[in-house]
Each structure stands twice: as structure tokens, then as C-alpha cells.
mmCIF file of C-alpha atoms and ligand atoms in Angstrom:
data_model
loop_
_atom_site.group_PDB
_atom_site.id
_atom_site.type_symbol
_atom_site.label_atom_id
_atom_site.label_comp_id
_atom_site.label_asym_id
_atom_site.label_seq_id
_atom_site.Cartn_x
_atom_site.Cartn_y
_atom_site.Cartn_z
ATOM 1 C CA MET V 1 -40.910 -11.604 -22.706
ATOM 2 C CA LYS V 2 -43.409 -10.206 -19.975
ATOM 3 C CA VAL V 3 -43.466 -6.487 -19.740
ATOM 4 C CA LEU V 4 -45.615 -4.581 -17.258
ATOM 5 C CA LEU V 5 -46.153 -0.970 -18.187
ATOM 6 C CA VAL V 6 -47.405 1.140 -15.274
ATOM 7 C CA GLY V 7 -48.956 4.594 -16.198
ATOM 8 C CA LYS V 8 -50.357 3.670 -19.577
ATOM 9 C CA ASN V 9 -52.318 6.983 -19.960
ATOM 10 C CA GLY V 10 -49.464 9.444 -19.409
ATOM 11 C CA GLN V 11 -47.441 11.071 -22.106
ATOM 12 C CA LEU V 12 -44.590 8.440 -21.916
ATOM 13 C CA GLY V 13 -47.036 5.626 -21.375
ATOM 14 C CA LEU V 14 -48.931 6.349 -24.548
ATOM 15 C CA SER V 15 -45.671 6.789 -26.506
ATOM 16 C CA LEU V 16 -44.355 3.485 -25.344
ATOM 17 C CA ILE V 17 -47.570 1.853 -26.573
ATOM 18 C CA GLU V 18 -47.279 3.723 -29.828
ATOM 19 C CA THR V 19 -43.636 2.554 -30.353
ATOM 20 C CA LEU V 20 -43.917 -0.965 -29.043
ATOM 21 C CA PRO V 21 -41.678 -3.210 -31.090
ATOM 22 C CA VAL V 22 -43.030 -6.494 -32.483
ATOM 23 C CA ASP V 23 -40.211 -8.309 -30.723
ATOM 24 C CA ILE V 24 -37.236 -7.497 -28.662
ATOM 25 C CA ALA V 25 -34.008 -9.373 -29.374
ATOM 26 C CA GLY V 26 -36.162 -12.130 -31.035
ATOM 27 C CA LYS V 27 -38.546 -12.391 -28.078
ATOM 28 C CA THR V 28 -42.212 -11.597 -28.516
ATOM 29 C CA VAL V 29 -43.449 -8.983 -26.146
ATOM 30 C CA ASP V 30 -46.408 -9.859 -23.853
ATOM 31 C CA LEU V 31 -47.414 -6.434 -22.608
ATOM 32 C CA LYS V 32 -49.613 -5.880 -19.609
ATOM 33 C CA MET V 33 -50.622 -2.297 -18.918
ATOM 34 C CA THR V 34 -52.210 -0.453 -15.970
ATOM 35 C CA SER V 35 -53.861 2.816 -15.481
ATOM 36 C CA ARG V 36 -54.215 4.663 -12.092
ATOM 37 C CA GLU V 37 -57.595 2.945 -11.660
ATOM 38 C CA GLU V 38 -56.048 -0.494 -12.156
ATOM 39 C CA LEU V 39 -52.980 0.038 -10.095
ATOM 40 C CA ASP V 40 -52.801 3.062 -7.560
ATOM 41 C CA LEU V 41 -49.098 3.827 -6.770
ATOM 42 C CA SER V 42 -50.115 5.455 -3.568
ATOM 43 C CA ILE V 43 -51.246 1.988 -2.286
ATOM 44 C CA PRO V 44 -48.055 -0.125 -1.496
ATOM 45 C CA ASN V 45 -49.893 -3.476 -1.275
ATOM 46 C CA GLN V 46 -51.132 -3.129 -4.881
ATOM 47 C CA CYS V 47 -47.705 -2.319 -6.134
ATOM 48 C CA GLU V 48 -46.211 -5.499 -4.616
ATOM 49 C CA LYS V 49 -49.157 -7.797 -5.495
ATOM 50 C CA ILE V 50 -49.166 -7.096 -9.284
ATOM 51 C CA ILE V 51 -45.498 -7.950 -9.491
ATOM 52 C CA LEU V 52 -45.666 -11.203 -7.497
ATOM 53 C CA GLU V 53 -48.766 -12.246 -9.511
ATOM 54 C CA TYR V 54 -47.630 -11.198 -13.030
ATOM 55 C CA GLN V 55 -43.925 -11.959 -12.605
ATOM 56 C CA PRO V 56 -42.752 -9.443 -15.224
ATOM 57 C CA ASP V 57 -39.331 -9.706 -16.882
ATOM 58 C CA TYR V 58 -39.414 -5.839 -17.085
ATOM 59 C CA LEU V 59 -41.477 -3.319 -15.211
ATOM 60 C CA ILE V 60 -41.528 0.064 -16.896
ATOM 61 C CA ASN V 61 -42.674 2.618 -14.546
ATOM 62 C CA ALA V 62 -44.110 5.558 -16.661
ATOM 63 C CA ALA V 63 -46.366 6.719 -13.735
ATOM 64 C CA ALA V 64 -45.379 9.612 -11.535
ATOM 65 C CA TYR V 65 -46.702 12.602 -9.697
ATOM 66 C CA THR V 66 -45.682 15.246 -12.284
ATOM 67 C CA ALA V 67 -47.502 18.366 -11.298
ATOM 68 C CA VAL V 68 -44.453 20.399 -10.256
ATOM 69 C CA ASP V 69 -46.265 23.341 -8.599
ATOM 70 C CA LEU V 70 -49.124 21.326 -7.051
ATOM 71 C CA ALA V 71 -46.498 19.067 -5.435
ATOM 72 C CA GLU V 72 -45.577 21.929 -3.088
ATOM 73 C CA SER V 73 -48.937 21.546 -1.372
ATOM 74 C CA GLN V 74 -49.324 17.671 -1.861
ATOM 75 C CA GLU V 75 -45.970 16.675 -0.361
ATOM 76 C CA LYS V 76 -47.161 13.475 1.202
ATOM 77 C CA LEU V 77 -48.824 12.150 -1.889
ATOM 78 C CA THR V 78 -45.923 13.193 -4.072
ATOM 79 C CA TYR V 79 -43.387 11.228 -2.008
ATOM 80 C CA LYS V 80 -45.745 8.183 -1.880
ATOM 81 C CA ILE V 81 -45.983 8.073 -5.738
ATOM 82 C CA ASN V 82 -42.517 9.215 -6.654
ATOM 83 C CA ALA V 83 -40.404 7.642 -3.927
ATOM 84 C CA ASP V 84 -42.268 4.935 -1.883
ATOM 85 C CA ALA V 85 -43.952 3.139 -4.773
ATOM 86 C CA PRO V 86 -40.774 2.785 -6.780
ATOM 87 C CA ALA V 87 -39.064 1.285 -3.765
ATOM 88 C CA VAL V 88 -41.877 -1.313 -3.326
ATOM 89 C CA PHE V 89 -41.435 -2.152 -7.103
ATOM 90 C CA ALA V 90 -37.687 -2.583 -6.589
ATOM 91 C CA LYS V 91 -38.055 -4.852 -3.544
ATOM 92 C CA ALA V 92 -40.652 -7.091 -5.347
ATOM 93 C CA LEU V 93 -38.547 -7.197 -8.486
ATOM 94 C CA LYS V 94 -35.447 -8.167 -6.522
ATOM 95 C CA LYS V 95 -37.464 -11.184 -5.085
ATOM 96 C CA ILE V 96 -38.638 -12.438 -8.531
ATOM 97 C CA GLY V 97 -35.572 -11.379 -10.538
ATOM 98 C CA GLY V 98 -37.397 -8.887 -12.871
ATOM 99 C CA LYS V 99 -35.837 -5.693 -14.183
ATOM 100 C CA LEU V 100 -37.065 -2.121 -13.368
ATOM 101 C CA ILE V 101 -36.901 0.702 -15.901
ATOM 102 C CA HIS V 102 -37.700 3.963 -13.961
ATOM 103 C CA PHE V 103 -37.759 7.597 -15.032
ATOM 104 C CA SER V 104 -36.479 10.637 -13.247
ATOM 105 C CA THR V 105 -35.953 14.275 -14.114
ATOM 106 C CA ASP V 106 -33.595 17.118 -14.837
ATOM 107 C CA TYR V 107 -35.177 18.882 -11.811
ATOM 108 C CA VAL V 108 -32.914 16.832 -9.568
ATOM 109 C CA PHE V 109 -30.278 19.541 -10.345
ATOM 110 C CA ASP V 110 -30.179 23.105 -8.915
ATOM 111 C CA GLY V 111 -29.238 24.705 -12.264
ATOM 112 C CA ASN V 112 -26.165 26.442 -11.062
ATOM 113 C CA GLN V 113 -24.079 24.789 -13.771
ATOM 114 C CA SER V 114 -23.701 26.117 -17.285
ATOM 115 C CA LEU V 115 -22.637 22.788 -18.970
ATOM 116 C CA PRO V 116 -25.071 19.953 -19.492
ATOM 117 C CA TYR V 117 -25.299 17.751 -16.371
ATOM 118 C CA LYS V 118 -23.551 14.276 -16.318
ATOM 119 C CA THR V 119 -24.841 11.502 -14.264
ATOM 120 C CA THR V 120 -21.900 11.945 -11.961
ATOM 121 C CA ASP V 121 -22.800 15.531 -11.142
ATOM 122 C CA LEU V 122 -24.256 16.198 -7.666
ATOM 123 C CA VAL V 123 -28.084 16.485 -7.319
ATOM 124 C CA ASN V 124 -29.478 19.390 -5.284
ATOM 125 C CA PRO V 125 -33.196 19.770 -6.127
ATOM 126 C CA LEU V 126 -35.056 23.079 -5.668
ATOM 127 C CA ASN V 127 -38.562 21.836 -5.325
ATOM 128 C CA THR V 128 -40.684 19.000 -3.797
ATOM 129 C CA TYR V 129 -41.135 17.281 -7.044
ATOM 130 C CA GLY V 130 -37.367 17.205 -7.614
ATOM 131 C CA LEU V 131 -36.704 16.073 -4.020
ATOM 132 C CA SER V 132 -39.277 13.264 -4.270
ATOM 133 C CA LYS V 133 -37.652 12.102 -7.515
ATOM 134 C CA VAL V 134 -34.237 12.020 -5.976
ATOM 135 C CA GLN V 135 -35.542 10.022 -3.060
ATOM 136 C CA GLY V 136 -37.058 7.652 -5.606
ATOM 137 C CA GLU V 137 -33.724 7.208 -7.305
ATOM 138 C CA GLU V 138 -31.911 6.662 -4.010
ATOM 139 C CA LYS V 139 -34.402 4.129 -2.674
ATOM 140 C CA ILE V 140 -34.281 2.147 -5.868
ATOM 141 C CA LEU V 141 -30.569 2.137 -6.118
ATOM 142 C CA GLU V 142 -30.190 1.103 -2.455
ATOM 143 C CA ILE V 143 -32.259 -1.953 -3.276
ATOM 144 C CA LEU V 144 -31.083 -2.837 -6.781
ATOM 145 C CA SER V 145 -27.710 -1.134 -7.456
ATOM 146 C CA SER V 146 -25.767 -4.265 -6.828
ATOM 147 C CA THR V 147 -27.816 -6.212 -9.308
ATOM 148 C CA GLU V 148 -28.169 -5.889 -13.092
ATOM 149 C CA GLN V 149 -31.923 -5.332 -12.586
ATOM 150 C CA VAL V 150 -32.299 -1.539 -12.802
ATOM 151 C CA LYS V 151 -32.094 1.423 -15.183
ATOM 152 C CA ILE V 152 -33.089 4.906 -14.058
ATOM 153 C CA ILE V 153 -33.514 7.222 -17.034
ATOM 154 C CA ARG V 154 -33.433 10.938 -16.268
ATOM 155 C CA THR V 155 -35.027 13.107 -18.973
ATOM 156 C CA SER V 156 -36.039 16.752 -19.438
ATOM 157 C CA TRP V 157 -39.034 18.900 -20.562
ATOM 158 C CA LEU V 158 -41.118 15.975 -21.794
ATOM 159 C CA TYR V 159 -43.910 16.728 -24.223
ATOM 160 C CA SER V 160 -46.138 14.895 -26.690
ATOM 161 C CA ALA V 161 -49.095 15.368 -29.013
ATOM 162 C CA TRP V 162 -51.412 14.359 -25.993
ATOM 163 C CA GLY V 163 -51.826 15.744 -22.545
ATOM 164 C CA ASN V 164 -51.454 18.839 -20.550
ATOM 165 C CA ASN V 165 -47.937 19.725 -21.560
ATOM 166 C CA PHE V 166 -46.141 22.979 -22.570
ATOM 167 C CA VAL V 167 -46.720 22.545 -26.330
ATOM 168 C CA ASN V 168 -50.494 22.089 -25.971
ATOM 169 C CA LYS V 169 -50.802 24.836 -23.377
ATOM 170 C CA ILE V 170 -48.883 27.224 -25.717
ATOM 171 C CA ILE V 171 -50.979 26.355 -28.686
ATOM 172 C CA ASN V 172 -54.214 26.956 -26.705
ATOM 173 C CA LEU V 173 -52.776 30.326 -25.359
ATOM 174 C CA MET V 174 -51.613 31.493 -28.814
ATOM 175 C CA LYS V 175 -55.151 30.925 -30.159
ATOM 176 C CA LEU V 176 -56.637 33.069 -27.253
ATOM 177 C CA LYS V 177 -54.018 35.859 -26.923
ATOM 178 C CA LYS V 178 -52.391 38.390 -29.114
ATOM 179 C CA THR V 179 -49.218 38.598 -26.945
ATOM 180 C CA LEU V 180 -47.623 35.902 -24.806
ATOM 181 C CA LYS V 181 -44.831 36.463 -22.306
ATOM 182 C CA ILE V 182 -42.592 33.439 -21.819
ATOM 183 C CA VAL V 183 -39.725 32.803 -19.446
ATOM 184 C CA SER V 184 -36.338 33.016 -21.260
ATOM 185 C CA ASP V 185 -34.000 32.455 -18.269
ATOM 186 C CA GLN V 186 -34.732 28.756 -17.794
ATOM 187 C CA VAL V 187 -32.892 26.494 -20.223
ATOM 188 C CA SER V 188 -32.915 22.730 -20.734
ATOM 189 C CA THR V 189 -33.790 20.460 -23.669
ATOM 190 C CA PRO V 190 -37.357 19.809 -24.849
ATOM 191 C CA THR V 191 -37.717 16.089 -25.219
ATOM 192 C CA SER V 192 -40.410 14.296 -27.342
ATOM 193 C CA SER V 193 -41.788 11.399 -25.449
ATOM 194 C CA ILE V 194 -41.667 9.445 -28.589
ATOM 195 C CA SER V 195 -37.906 9.767 -28.650
ATOM 196 C CA LEU V 196 -37.780 8.710 -24.965
ATOM 197 C CA ALA V 197 -40.113 5.714 -25.641
ATOM 198 C CA LYS V 198 -37.935 4.566 -28.598
ATOM 199 C CA PHE V 199 -34.835 4.980 -26.408
ATOM 200 C CA CYS V 200 -36.414 2.860 -23.695
ATOM 201 C CA TRP V 201 -37.150 0.035 -26.124
ATOM 202 C CA SER V 202 -33.586 0.160 -27.441
ATOM 203 C CA LEU V 203 -32.243 0.089 -23.902
ATOM 204 C CA ILE V 204 -34.291 -3.096 -23.113
ATOM 205 C CA LYS V 205 -33.013 -4.686 -26.356
ATOM 206 C CA SER V 206 -29.472 -3.806 -25.338
ATOM 207 C CA MET V 207 -30.124 -5.402 -21.866
ATOM 208 C CA GLU V 208 -31.425 -8.476 -23.486
ATOM 209 C CA GLU V 209 -28.342 -8.695 -25.743
ATOM 210 C CA GLY V 210 -26.125 -8.473 -22.588
ATOM 211 C CA LEU V 211 -24.693 -5.050 -23.250
ATOM 212 C CA LYS V 212 -23.374 -3.403 -20.090
ATOM 213 C CA SER V 213 -24.450 0.161 -19.305
ATOM 214 C CA SER V 214 -24.700 2.180 -16.129
ATOM 215 C CA ASN V 215 -27.755 2.065 -13.752
ATOM 216 C CA LEU V 216 -28.217 5.815 -14.039
ATOM 217 C CA ILE V 217 -28.709 7.295 -17.458
ATOM 218 C CA HIS V 218 -29.457 10.673 -18.988
ATOM 219 C CA PHE V 219 -31.546 10.915 -22.105
ATOM 220 C CA SER V 220 -32.925 13.949 -23.878
ATOM 221 C CA ASP V 221 -33.316 15.098 -27.454
ATOM 222 C CA ALA V 222 -30.311 17.118 -28.782
ATOM 223 C CA GLY V 223 -29.659 20.894 -28.407
ATOM 224 C CA ILE V 224 -30.837 23.357 -25.753
ATOM 225 C CA ALA V 225 -33.640 25.993 -25.501
ATOM 226 C CA SER V 226 -35.323 28.330 -23.138
ATOM 227 C CA TRP V 227 -39.158 28.146 -22.667
ATOM 228 C CA TYR V 228 -39.141 31.270 -24.870
ATOM 229 C CA ASP V 229 -37.254 29.500 -27.570
ATOM 230 C CA PHE V 230 -39.488 26.471 -27.231
ATOM 231 C CA ALA V 231 -42.751 28.503 -27.497
ATOM 232 C CA TYR V 232 -41.346 30.519 -30.526
ATOM 233 C CA ALA V 233 -40.447 27.239 -32.277
ATOM 234 C CA VAL V 234 -44.063 25.944 -31.681
ATOM 235 C CA LEU V 235 -45.356 29.121 -33.289
ATOM 236 C CA GLU V 236 -42.930 29.119 -36.125
ATOM 237 C CA ILE V 237 -43.152 25.327 -37.014
ATOM 238 C CA GLY V 238 -46.897 25.245 -36.345
ATOM 239 C CA ASN V 239 -47.478 28.063 -38.905
ATOM 240 C CA ASP V 240 -44.962 26.519 -41.409
ATOM 241 C CA ILE V 241 -46.798 23.074 -41.430
ATOM 242 C CA GLY V 242 -50.224 24.663 -41.543
ATOM 243 C CA LEU V 243 -51.348 23.435 -38.074
ATOM 244 C CA PHE V 244 -52.589 26.976 -37.543
ATOM 245 C CA ASN V 245 -52.184 30.526 -38.990
ATOM 246 C CA LEU V 246 -51.285 32.683 -36.060
ATOM 247 C CA ASN V 247 -49.258 35.830 -35.638
ATOM 248 C CA THR V 248 -49.107 35.902 -31.749
ATOM 249 C CA LYS V 249 -46.369 38.026 -30.438
ATOM 250 C CA ILE V 250 -44.095 36.065 -28.053
ATOM 251 C CA LEU V 251 -42.064 38.159 -25.718
ATOM 252 C CA PRO V 252 -39.219 36.922 -23.433
ATOM 253 C CA ILE V 253 -39.527 37.558 -19.630
ATOM 254 C CA LYS V 254 -37.388 36.708 -16.649
ATOM 255 C CA SER V 255 -38.611 34.052 -14.200
ATOM 256 C CA ASP V 256 -39.120 36.532 -11.364
ATOM 257 C CA ALA V 257 -41.750 38.211 -13.493
ATOM 258 C CA TYR V 258 -43.669 34.929 -13.608
ATOM 259 C CA GLU V 259 -44.069 33.634 -10.242
ATOM 260 C CA THR V 260 -44.724 29.879 -9.668
ATOM 261 C CA LEU V 261 -45.200 27.926 -6.477
ATOM 262 C CA ALA V 262 -42.170 25.721 -7.205
ATOM 263 C CA LEU V 263 -38.679 27.029 -7.904
ATOM 264 C CA ARG V 264 -37.138 25.688 -11.105
ATOM 265 C CA PRO V 265 -33.513 25.385 -12.115
ATOM 266 C CA ALA V 266 -32.106 28.038 -14.503
ATOM 267 C CA PHE V 267 -30.130 25.506 -16.433
ATOM 268 C CA SER V 268 -30.820 21.734 -16.377
ATOM 269 C CA ALA V 269 -29.860 20.328 -19.805
ATOM 270 C CA LEU V 270 -28.629 16.695 -19.464
ATOM 271 C CA ASP V 271 -25.557 15.297 -21.112
ATOM 272 C CA SER V 272 -26.761 12.101 -22.848
ATOM 273 C CA SER V 273 -23.655 11.570 -24.997
ATOM 274 C CA LEU V 274 -22.207 8.581 -23.027
ATOM 275 C CA MET V 275 -25.351 6.504 -23.204
ATOM 276 C CA LEU V 276 -26.183 7.400 -26.856
ATOM 277 C CA SER V 277 -22.667 6.376 -27.929
ATOM 278 C CA GLN V 278 -22.877 3.169 -25.981
ATOM 279 C CA LEU V 279 -26.115 2.211 -27.732
ATOM 280 C CA ASN V 280 -25.072 3.666 -31.024
ATOM 281 C CA ILE V 281 -28.059 5.968 -31.138
ATOM 282 C CA GLU V 282 -27.909 9.235 -33.153
ATOM 283 C CA PRO V 283 -29.614 12.047 -31.046
ATOM 284 C CA GLN V 284 -32.128 14.139 -32.997
ATOM 285 C CA HIS V 285 -32.280 17.903 -32.546
ATOM 286 C CA TRP V 286 -35.365 18.951 -30.498
ATOM 287 C CA ARG V 287 -36.708 21.099 -33.334
ATOM 288 C CA ILE V 288 -36.860 18.119 -35.614
ATOM 289 C CA CYS V 289 -38.771 16.118 -32.903
ATOM 290 C CA LEU V 290 -41.092 19.055 -32.285
ATOM 291 C CA ARG V 291 -41.950 19.244 -36.003
ATOM 292 C CA ALA V 292 -42.923 15.599 -35.848
ATOM 293 C CA VAL V 293 -45.104 16.072 -32.858
ATOM 294 C CA LEU V 294 -46.792 19.142 -34.337
ATOM 295 C CA ASN V 295 -47.518 17.137 -37.512
ATOM 296 C CA GLU V 296 -48.970 14.336 -35.312
ATOM 297 C CA ILE V 297 -51.301 17.027 -33.739
ATOM 298 C CA LYS V 298 -52.241 18.254 -37.201
ATOM 299 C CA ASN V 299 -52.916 14.855 -38.572
ATOM 300 C CA SER V 300 -54.996 13.694 -35.681
ATOM 301 C CA ASN V 301 -56.918 16.977 -35.276
ATOM 302 C CA ILE V 302 -56.123 16.948 -31.567
ATOM 303 C CA SER V 303 -55.674 20.666 -31.215
HETATM 304 N N1 NAP U 401 -43.353 15.880 -17.956
HETATM 305 C C1 NAP U 401 -42.105 16.342 -17.958
HETATM 306 O O1 NAP U 401 -41.731 17.409 -18.275
HETATM 307 C C2 NAP U 401 -40.933 15.393 -17.316
HETATM 308 C C3 NAP U 401 -39.695 15.931 -17.370
HETATM 309 C C4 NAP U 401 -38.714 15.033 -16.836
HETATM 310 C C5 NAP U 401 -38.970 13.857 -16.352
HETATM 311 N N2 NAP U 401 -40.254 13.376 -16.379
HETATM 312 C C6 NAP U 401 -40.540 12.070 -15.834
HETATM 313 O O2 NAP U 401 -40.862 11.189 -16.935
HETATM 314 C C7 NAP U 401 -41.886 10.178 -16.507
HETATM 315 C C8 NAP U 401 -43.033 10.247 -17.368
HETATM 316 O O3 NAP U 401 -43.710 11.550 -17.288
HETATM 317 P P1 NAP U 401 -44.909 11.964 -18.218
HETATM 318 O O4 NAP U 401 -44.739 13.434 -18.580
HETATM 319 O O5 NAP U 401 -45.288 10.999 -19.160
HETATM 320 O O6 NAP U 401 -45.998 12.009 -16.957
HETATM 321 P P2 NAP U 401 -47.644 12.264 -17.193
HETATM 322 O O7 NAP U 401 -47.960 12.473 -18.565
HETATM 323 O O8 NAP U 401 -48.024 13.242 -16.062
HETATM 324 O O9 NAP U 401 -48.233 10.897 -16.733
HETATM 325 C C9 NAP U 401 -48.038 10.361 -15.463
HETATM 326 C C10 NAP U 401 -48.919 9.199 -15.325
HETATM 327 O O10 NAP U 401 -48.895 8.775 -13.949
HETATM 328 C C11 NAP U 401 -50.093 8.443 -13.491
HETATM 329 N N3 NAP U 401 -50.265 8.480 -12.076
HETATM 330 C C12 NAP U 401 -50.258 9.575 -11.322
HETATM 331 N N4 NAP U 401 -50.592 9.230 -10.026
HETATM 332 C C13 NAP U 401 -50.742 7.911 -10.008
HETATM 333 C C14 NAP U 401 -51.028 7.025 -9.017
HETATM 334 N N5 NAP U 401 -51.347 7.301 -7.715
HETATM 335 N N6 NAP U 401 -51.183 5.754 -9.367
HETATM 336 C C15 NAP U 401 -51.062 5.246 -10.686
HETATM 337 N N7 NAP U 401 -50.765 6.154 -11.663
HETATM 338 C C16 NAP U 401 -50.579 7.380 -11.303
HETATM 339 C C17 NAP U 401 -51.058 9.351 -14.226
HETATM 340 O O11 NAP U 401 -52.285 8.816 -14.203
HETATM 341 P P3 NAP U 401 -53.608 9.639 -14.795
HETATM 342 O O12 NAP U 401 -53.545 9.496 -16.264
HETATM 343 O O13 NAP U 401 -54.704 8.918 -14.168
HETATM 344 O O14 NAP U 401 -53.517 11.103 -14.321
HETATM 345 C C18 NAP U 401 -50.441 9.499 -15.605
HETATM 346 O O15 NAP U 401 -50.977 8.593 -16.458
HETATM 347 C C19 NAP U 401 -42.124 10.552 -15.032
HETATM 348 O O16 NAP U 401 -41.330 9.672 -14.189
HETATM 349 C C20 NAP U 401 -41.742 12.034 -14.880
HETATM 350 O O17 NAP U 401 -41.276 12.265 -13.567
HETATM 351 C C21 NAP U 401 -41.316 14.148 -16.890
#
């Protein structure tokens, strides 16, 4: 089975490589991977050419413009990468019959709800990043929704042992400062990119086995948290496993006391229950997944 992984150096890309199964439904995986240097999503010709040449059975698009605040001043580039490139992928895959696994975000929602969002809930993004991801979803579905060639997986608050994510930022800040003020009125679910990668491989296996599932999917780890809860858990678990020995004070603050360029939803937890039950996957609580990632950081001396 030929799989093309686009965005091999991102959090999700690295986790997909780390969790690559030996085979999927009895088929050996022939994995081709690209970095930004090897395939630039802002150049449409490159996006089409690689598909027509390599003829993948699956294209996993783990690349995206993910800098939420910077996107406000880089609108054109954000749309090119998050909306136009996925549409080019979808068109080329329709021609050759390959399948697209694409990722989207909880930031497609406005956060005015207090129950986890279902895939049937209306989108209403608050920032350019969210708008570009919605446009990406819409363009892909316009091209592929009548086929069985697409899965769009929305996820939330992705982090991993690597990269410039919340966990690594908090660890660095905790080492530098005695007190940290962290937003406590934005709530969603921290999701380990390892959990998402494993889910992605299980989803492909289910597609190979002919299991029916919807085109649009929600996946996150279990439970909910505010950024404050998340930061507090990093401190607590990091101390517990001996990753560090810190007594940083973490104080909750409101979003309006921490101005950012992009607005963010107050509540954007995703309801993953339908998909997890369809695939018979037991969701793990985000704190369990966080402990595993902090252990990975400890064992690889990243931090
Ligand atoms: N991070 C989150 O909190 C979060 C939350 C919800 C959903 N998601 C979605 O989950 C997916 C994976 O996110 P992630 O956190 O793994 O992202 P990430 O770590 O920021 O990685 C994104 C990757 O995309 C690549 N990329 C950016 N511009 C590119 C271009 N023009 N051409 C080719 N590659 C380009 C980057 O390349 P370089 O390595 O060269 O920079 C990077 O490897 C994305 O679709 C994202 O929207 C993320």
C-alpha cells in the first residue's frame, strides 16, 4: 500500500512516523514522506505533480499553517496552505482514485456552546486560521464528498514531545519564572499527537477493511481542561516523574488579561464518541497521555 505523508517534520508528521504499523490489514506500507523543502504547499503545481507521479493509495496531509496569531497578518499564505493546497490534493486524488486523510481543528467553532461539539454542529470560526481550515474542509468535501476517498479529522490542542507547542513552552517558562499567569477561561481537550497518529492508522485500517464511517470526524483525547489546568498538570506530573524539580506558582487569568492577535473560542471540546465507538477504540484521558509525553521528553533529554 502506497502512503504519501506530507508534513513529515511537524508534530503529527513525526508521530505518524513513530507509530507506523508494519502492515495495514495485511498490506505492507510503502511510505513516502515530504518536508516543506521537498513539497511546498504554497505551490499548487508541486502538490498535483507529486500525486500524479507517486500515485498514492493514501495521502496523509499532516502539513498546515498552524501559527494561529501570525495567520492574522499572513492571510494569503494561510489560505494557500490550509485551503487551496488541500483542494489541489483532492482534485488530483479524485483523478487517480487515491484517498485523502486531512486534519482540521476545534477552532472552526465559535465556542458559544457548553457541550462538546459534534460534527453536525455549525462552524463559525473566530480567526483567520479557523476560517482557512473551514475553507479547506469545504473545498475538499465539494470535490470528494460523493466518493469514499476522504476523511477529515478535526482535533484539538495538539502537543507532542517535540516542537513549539504549549507543553514545551510552559516547561521553558516554568524554568525561567517563579510565577506564571495562564488563561483559565478557554476550555478544550489537550490531545497527544501520538494518540492522533495511532487513531489515523486505525482509521486507515478500518477503511481497508471496508468499515463505513463518515467523511468528517472528531478525535481528541478524553476529558476537558483549561490552559490553566493543562499548565498545572504539566507542573504536577513533570515533578512527579522527575522531569524537573520546580515550584513555579501558576495563577489563573482571564483571556482579556492576555491579549493575542487572534481571538480564540472559550469552549471548543470535540465530541469524539461516535467515531471511537464505531472503530471500537477506548479513549484515554488527556492526563494519562500527557504523562506519557512528559516521560518521552524525560527519556530523550529533549527539555
Ligand atoms: N497544533 C494544534 O494545536 C492543532 C490543533 C488542532 C488541529 N491541528 C491540525 O492538526 C494538523 C497537524 O498539526 P501539527 O500541530 O502537527 O502542525 P505543526 O507541528 O505546526 O506542523 C505543520 C507542518 O506543516 C509544514 N508546513 C507549513 N507550511 C508548509 C508549506 N508551505 N509547505 C509544506 N509544508 C508546510 C511545517 O513545515 P516546517 O517543519 O518546515 O515548519 C510543519 O512540518 C494540522 O492540520 C493542524 O491544523 C493542530
